Amino acid sequence: MANWFENNATKSIITYSVLLIAATWAFYKFTFEESKIDNYKSQIETKQATISQYQSRIEYLEEENLKFKSELKDFEDWNSKSENPTLFYKSQYEKTILSRKDSTYNLKKISSLKNILINKNESYINKELDLIIGLTDVSVNYGSVLNISYGNNINNNYENKKVGETLLIKSEKGQLKITINKVNYINSIIEISIHK
């Protein structure tokens, strides 16, 4: 056998090279290619989960839209039958404004504000504390993106803040703790508490 390798050096080098290339290709195929496939599979599963969450959100919004349409039809019917609909709307508007004034007045008296709901693309404003909290986005993984201004410390962005996290903010007015109590991705709403 040793004589064959000595007598056929070129063939043995070519055979050895082919074996080495085949082993390297097999290692590459099963190591890197399989990991790529696993990575693509996990990306597909993540996208499918995101799509299903969006579908459930769309279904909820469609149901809400149907409710609003039926309420609007009731108002239109009532409007067409009423002699003076503006009086009704004016009285309802005044009731709403008065209830908001009372609620903010009561909130200012206490040192901790609880169960404050903020919708996406809306802000919570507390003039006495000189505090503005805006909800920029609610992500699929139930993280929230907040923009907070407090005193002279303005437009601070906080990304991917989740339930249970507390933000500590400071300004010349003092220090505040903002705790995220709930994050509702479907409705794009968060609930927070504020403590001095």
mmCIF file of C-alpha atoms in Angstrom:
data_model
loop_
_atom_site.group_PDB
_atom_site.id
_atom_site.type_symbol
_atom_site.label_atom_id
_atom_site.label_comp_id
_atom_site.label_asym_id
_atom_site.label_seq_id
_atom_site.Cartn_x
_atom_site.Cartn_y
_atom_site.Cartn_z
ATOM 1 C CA MET A 1 0.000 0.000 0.000
ATOM 2 C CA ALA A 2 2.822 2.391 0.847
ATOM 3 C CA ASN A 3 4.344 1.696 -2.578
ATOM 4 C CA TRP A 4 1.092 2.804 -4.271
ATOM 5 C CA PHE A 5 1.265 6.254 -2.576
ATOM 6 C CA GLU A 6 4.925 6.571 -3.557
ATOM 7 C CA ASN A 7 4.307 5.384 -7.118
ATOM 8 C CA ASN A 8 1.129 7.510 -7.601
ATOM 9 C CA ALA A 9 1.958 10.760 -5.816
ATOM 10 C CA THR A 10 -0.170 12.910 -8.121
ATOM 11 C CA LYS A 11 -3.228 10.676 -7.762
ATOM 12 C CA SER A 12 -2.842 10.544 -3.957
ATOM 13 C CA ILE A 13 -2.540 14.360 -3.706
ATOM 14 C CA ILE A 14 -5.604 14.821 -5.924
ATOM 15 C CA THR A 15 -7.562 12.223 -3.910
ATOM 16 C CA TYR A 16 -6.517 13.827 -0.616
ATOM 17 C CA SER A 17 -7.485 17.294 -1.933
ATOM 18 C CA VAL A 18 -10.871 16.052 -3.148
ATOM 19 C CA LEU A 19 -11.528 14.402 0.240
ATOM 20 C CA LEU A 20 -10.524 17.620 2.049
ATOM 21 C CA ILE A 21 -12.773 19.764 -0.178
ATOM 22 C CA ALA A 22 -15.694 17.353 0.288
ATOM 23 C CA ALA A 23 -15.256 17.360 4.078
ATOM 24 C CA THR A 24 -15.048 21.178 4.141
ATOM 25 C CA TRP A 25 -18.147 21.506 1.948
ATOM 26 C CA ALA A 26 -20.105 19.047 4.137
ATOM 27 C CA PHE A 27 -19.069 20.931 7.292
ATOM 28 C CA TYR A 28 -20.104 24.257 5.737
ATOM 29 C CA LYS A 29 -23.387 22.834 4.460
ATOM 30 C CA PHE A 30 -24.483 21.369 7.769
ATOM 31 C CA THR A 31 -23.160 24.160 9.963
ATOM 32 C CA PHE A 32 -23.833 27.433 8.171
ATOM 33 C CA GLU A 33 -26.627 26.497 5.792
ATOM 34 C CA GLU A 34 -28.658 24.736 8.480
ATOM 35 C CA SER A 35 -28.252 27.713 10.823
ATOM 36 C CA LYS A 36 -29.450 30.009 8.016
ATOM 37 C CA ILE A 37 -32.538 27.851 7.538
ATOM 38 C CA ASP A 38 -33.225 27.873 11.291
ATOM 39 C CA ASN A 39 -32.811 31.652 11.317
ATOM 40 C CA TYR A 40 -35.259 32.045 8.412
ATOM 41 C CA LYS A 41 -37.755 29.743 10.139
ATOM 42 C CA SER A 42 -37.624 31.821 13.329
ATOM 43 C CA GLN A 43 -38.063 35.027 11.305
ATOM 44 C CA ILE A 44 -41.101 33.529 9.568
ATOM 45 C CA GLU A 45 -42.611 32.483 12.923
ATOM 46 C CA THR A 46 -42.055 35.998 14.308
ATOM 47 C CA LYS A 47 -43.688 37.558 11.243
ATOM 48 C CA GLN A 48 -46.633 35.160 11.504
ATOM 49 C CA ALA A 49 -47.105 36.092 15.183
ATOM 50 C CA THR A 50 -46.988 39.775 14.256
ATOM 51 C CA ILE A 51 -49.507 39.231 11.449
ATOM 52 C CA SER A 52 -51.894 37.389 13.778
ATOM 53 C CA GLN A 53 -51.660 40.238 16.309
ATOM 54 C CA TYR A 54 -52.392 42.757 13.573
ATOM 55 C CA GLN A 55 -55.340 40.652 12.406
ATOM 56 C CA SER A 56 -56.817 40.552 15.917
ATOM 57 C CA ARG A 57 -56.320 44.295 16.196
ATOM 58 C CA ILE A 58 -58.042 44.851 12.841
ATOM 59 C CA GLU A 59 -60.969 42.642 13.911
ATOM 60 C CA TYR A 60 -61.353 44.620 17.131
ATOM 61 C CA LEU A 61 -61.227 47.943 15.273
ATOM 62 C CA GLU A 62 -63.789 46.709 12.734
ATOM 63 C CA GLU A 63 -66.152 45.792 15.593
ATOM 64 C CA GLU A 64 -65.641 49.227 17.151
ATOM 65 C CA ASN A 65 -66.240 50.844 13.760
ATOM 66 C CA LEU A 66 -69.558 48.993 13.418
ATOM 67 C CA LYS A 67 -70.586 50.184 16.907
ATOM 68 C CA PHE A 68 -69.728 53.777 16.015
ATOM 69 C CA LYS A 69 -71.673 53.507 12.762
ATOM 70 C CA SER A 70 -74.776 52.270 14.595
ATOM 71 C CA GLU A 71 -74.426 55.064 17.200
ATOM 72 C CA LEU A 72 -73.992 57.618 14.434
ATOM 73 C CA LYS A 73 -77.127 56.335 12.721
ATOM 74 C CA ASP A 74 -79.035 56.688 16.017
ATOM 75 C CA PHE A 75 -77.821 60.284 16.345
ATOM 76 C CA GLU A 76 -78.723 61.068 12.758
ATOM 77 C CA ASP A 77 -82.211 59.634 13.294
ATOM 78 C CA TRP A 78 -82.611 61.597 16.495
ATOM 79 C CA ASN A 79 -81.286 64.715 14.797
ATOM 80 C CA SER A 80 -83.763 64.466 11.951
ATOM 81 C CA LYS A 81 -86.705 64.032 14.369
ATOM 82 C CA SER A 82 -85.675 66.744 16.838
ATOM 83 C CA GLU A 83 -86.740 70.368 16.429
ATOM 84 C CA ASN A 84 -83.677 71.880 18.110
ATOM 85 C CA PRO A 85 -80.737 69.397 18.269
ATOM 86 C CA THR A 86 -78.158 72.061 19.146
ATOM 87 C CA LEU A 87 -79.578 72.433 22.658
ATOM 88 C CA PHE A 88 -78.987 68.749 23.341
ATOM 89 C CA TYR A 89 -75.415 68.869 22.023
ATOM 90 C CA LYS A 90 -74.680 72.051 23.961
ATOM 91 C CA SER A 91 -75.922 70.561 27.241
ATOM 92 C CA GLN A 92 -73.894 67.364 26.678
ATOM 93 C CA TYR A 93 -70.780 69.399 25.881
ATOM 94 C CA GLU A 94 -71.178 71.476 29.056
ATOM 95 C CA LYS A 95 -71.608 68.334 31.150
ATOM 96 C CA THR A 96 -68.434 66.873 29.677
ATOM 97 C CA ILE A 97 -66.412 70.039 30.303
ATOM 98 C CA LEU A 98 -67.646 70.337 33.877
ATOM 99 C CA SER A 99 -66.851 66.703 34.628
ATOM 100 C CA ARG A 100 -63.312 67.165 33.265
ATOM 101 C CA LYS A 101 -62.734 70.253 35.412
ATOM 102 C CA ASP A 102 -63.915 68.450 38.526
ATOM 103 C CA SER A 103 -61.753 65.415 37.851
ATOM 104 C CA THR A 104 -58.577 67.447 37.239
ATOM 105 C CA TYR A 105 -59.259 69.538 40.335
ATOM 106 C CA ASN A 106 -59.537 66.389 42.441
ATOM 107 C CA LEU A 107 -56.405 64.888 40.892
ATOM 108 C CA LYS A 108 -54.290 67.925 41.737
ATOM 109 C CA LYS A 109 -55.054 67.631 45.427
ATOM 110 C CA ILE A 110 -53.321 64.274 45.862
ATOM 111 C CA SER A 111 -49.601 63.569 45.720
ATOM 112 C CA SER A 112 -49.926 60.368 43.710
ATOM 113 C CA LEU A 113 -51.956 60.091 40.536
ATOM 114 C CA LYS A 114 -53.135 56.597 39.692
ATOM 115 C CA ASN A 115 -54.694 54.825 36.714
ATOM 116 C CA ILE A 116 -54.056 57.535 34.137
ATOM 117 C CA LEU A 117 -54.898 56.269 30.646
ATOM 118 C CA ILE A 118 -53.022 57.633 27.641
ATOM 119 C CA ASN A 119 -53.951 56.758 24.053
ATOM 120 C CA LYS A 120 -51.420 56.503 21.253
ATOM 121 C CA ASN A 121 -50.609 59.905 19.705
ATOM 122 C CA GLU A 122 -52.179 61.710 22.670
ATOM 123 C CA SER A 123 -50.695 63.446 25.701
ATOM 124 C CA TYR A 124 -51.426 63.642 29.388
ATOM 125 C CA ILE A 125 -50.917 67.233 30.613
ATOM 126 C CA ASN A 126 -50.717 68.270 34.270
ATOM 127 C CA LYS A 127 -50.198 72.041 34.527
ATOM 128 C CA GLU A 128 -49.606 72.054 38.271
ATOM 129 C CA LEU A 129 -46.759 69.557 37.985
ATOM 130 C CA ASP A 130 -45.605 71.132 34.685
ATOM 131 C CA LEU A 131 -45.654 67.607 33.243
ATOM 132 C CA ILE A 132 -46.473 66.370 29.736
ATOM 133 C CA ILE A 133 -46.442 62.662 28.862
ATOM 134 C CA GLY A 134 -47.023 61.717 25.233
ATOM 135 C CA LEU A 135 -47.510 58.156 24.013
ATOM 136 C CA THR A 136 -45.791 57.892 20.644
ATOM 137 C CA ASP A 137 -46.247 54.186 19.992
ATOM 138 C CA VAL A 138 -47.168 50.800 21.441
ATOM 139 C CA SER A 139 -45.162 47.976 19.884
ATOM 140 C CA VAL A 140 -46.101 44.376 19.201
ATOM 141 C CA ASN A 141 -43.924 43.120 22.064
ATOM 142 C CA TYR A 142 -45.980 45.291 24.479
ATOM 143 C CA GLY A 143 -43.339 47.974 24.826
ATOM 144 C CA SER A 144 -44.288 51.637 24.819
ATOM 145 C CA VAL A 145 -42.483 54.666 23.411
ATOM 146 C CA LEU A 146 -42.952 57.785 25.560
ATOM 147 C CA ASN A 147 -42.010 61.433 25.165
ATOM 148 C CA ILE A 148 -41.877 63.177 28.556
ATOM 149 C CA SER A 149 -41.379 66.848 29.411
ATOM 150 C CA TYR A 150 -41.050 67.896 33.052
ATOM 151 C CA GLY A 151 -40.245 71.489 33.996
ATOM 152 C CA ASN A 152 -37.240 72.638 31.982
ATOM 153 C CA ASN A 153 -36.333 69.019 31.151
ATOM 154 C CA ILE A 154 -38.208 68.693 27.854
ATOM 155 C CA ASN A 155 -38.723 66.143 25.069
ATOM 156 C CA ASN A 156 -37.072 63.108 26.630
ATOM 157 C CA ASN A 157 -37.742 59.926 24.653
ATOM 158 C CA TYR A 158 -38.096 56.606 26.463
ATOM 159 C CA GLU A 159 -38.256 53.577 24.170
ATOM 160 C CA ASN A 160 -39.501 50.032 24.782
ATOM 161 C CA LYS A 161 -40.769 50.687 28.319
ATOM 162 C CA LYS A 162 -42.798 47.733 29.559
ATOM 163 C CA VAL A 163 -45.237 46.933 32.348
ATOM 164 C CA GLY A 164 -43.753 47.386 35.811
ATOM 165 C CA GLU A 165 -40.975 49.731 34.751
ATOM 166 C CA THR A 166 -40.592 52.998 36.656
ATOM 167 C CA LEU A 167 -39.119 56.116 35.081
ATOM 168 C CA LEU A 168 -37.379 58.578 37.390
ATOM 169 C CA ILE A 169 -37.439 62.132 36.017
ATOM 170 C CA LYS A 170 -35.995 65.277 37.575
ATOM 171 C CA SER A 171 -36.175 68.994 37.017
ATOM 172 C CA GLU A 172 -36.077 72.194 39.088
ATOM 173 C CA LYS A 173 -39.606 71.255 40.220
ATOM 174 C CA GLY A 174 -38.297 68.137 41.972
ATOM 175 C CA GLN A 175 -38.394 64.447 41.235
ATOM 176 C CA LEU A 176 -41.234 62.306 39.876
ATOM 177 C CA LYS A 177 -41.664 58.555 39.473
ATOM 178 C CA ILE A 178 -43.776 57.359 36.554
ATOM 179 C CA THR A 179 -44.772 53.685 36.696
ATOM 180 C CA ILE A 180 -46.222 51.825 33.717
ATOM 181 C CA ASN A 181 -49.119 49.729 35.030
ATOM 182 C CA LYS A 182 -50.627 48.339 31.820
ATOM 183 C CA VAL A 183 -49.769 48.246 28.130
ATOM 184 C CA ASN A 184 -52.632 47.394 25.769
ATOM 185 C CA TYR A 185 -51.312 46.775 22.260
ATOM 186 C CA ILE A 186 -54.725 46.044 20.731
ATOM 187 C CA ASN A 187 -56.187 49.424 21.738
ATOM 188 C CA SER A 188 -52.838 51.310 21.750
ATOM 189 C CA ILE A 189 -53.378 52.491 25.334
ATOM 190 C CA ILE A 190 -51.142 52.526 28.389
ATOM 191 C CA GLU A 191 -52.021 53.059 32.032
ATOM 192 C CA ILE A 192 -49.546 54.868 34.269
ATOM 193 C CA SER A 193 -49.232 56.074 37.869
ATOM 194 C CA ILE A 194 -47.331 59.176 38.958
ATOM 195 C CA HIS A 195 -45.732 59.526 42.399
ATOM 196 C CA LYS A 196 -43.787 62.373 43.904
#
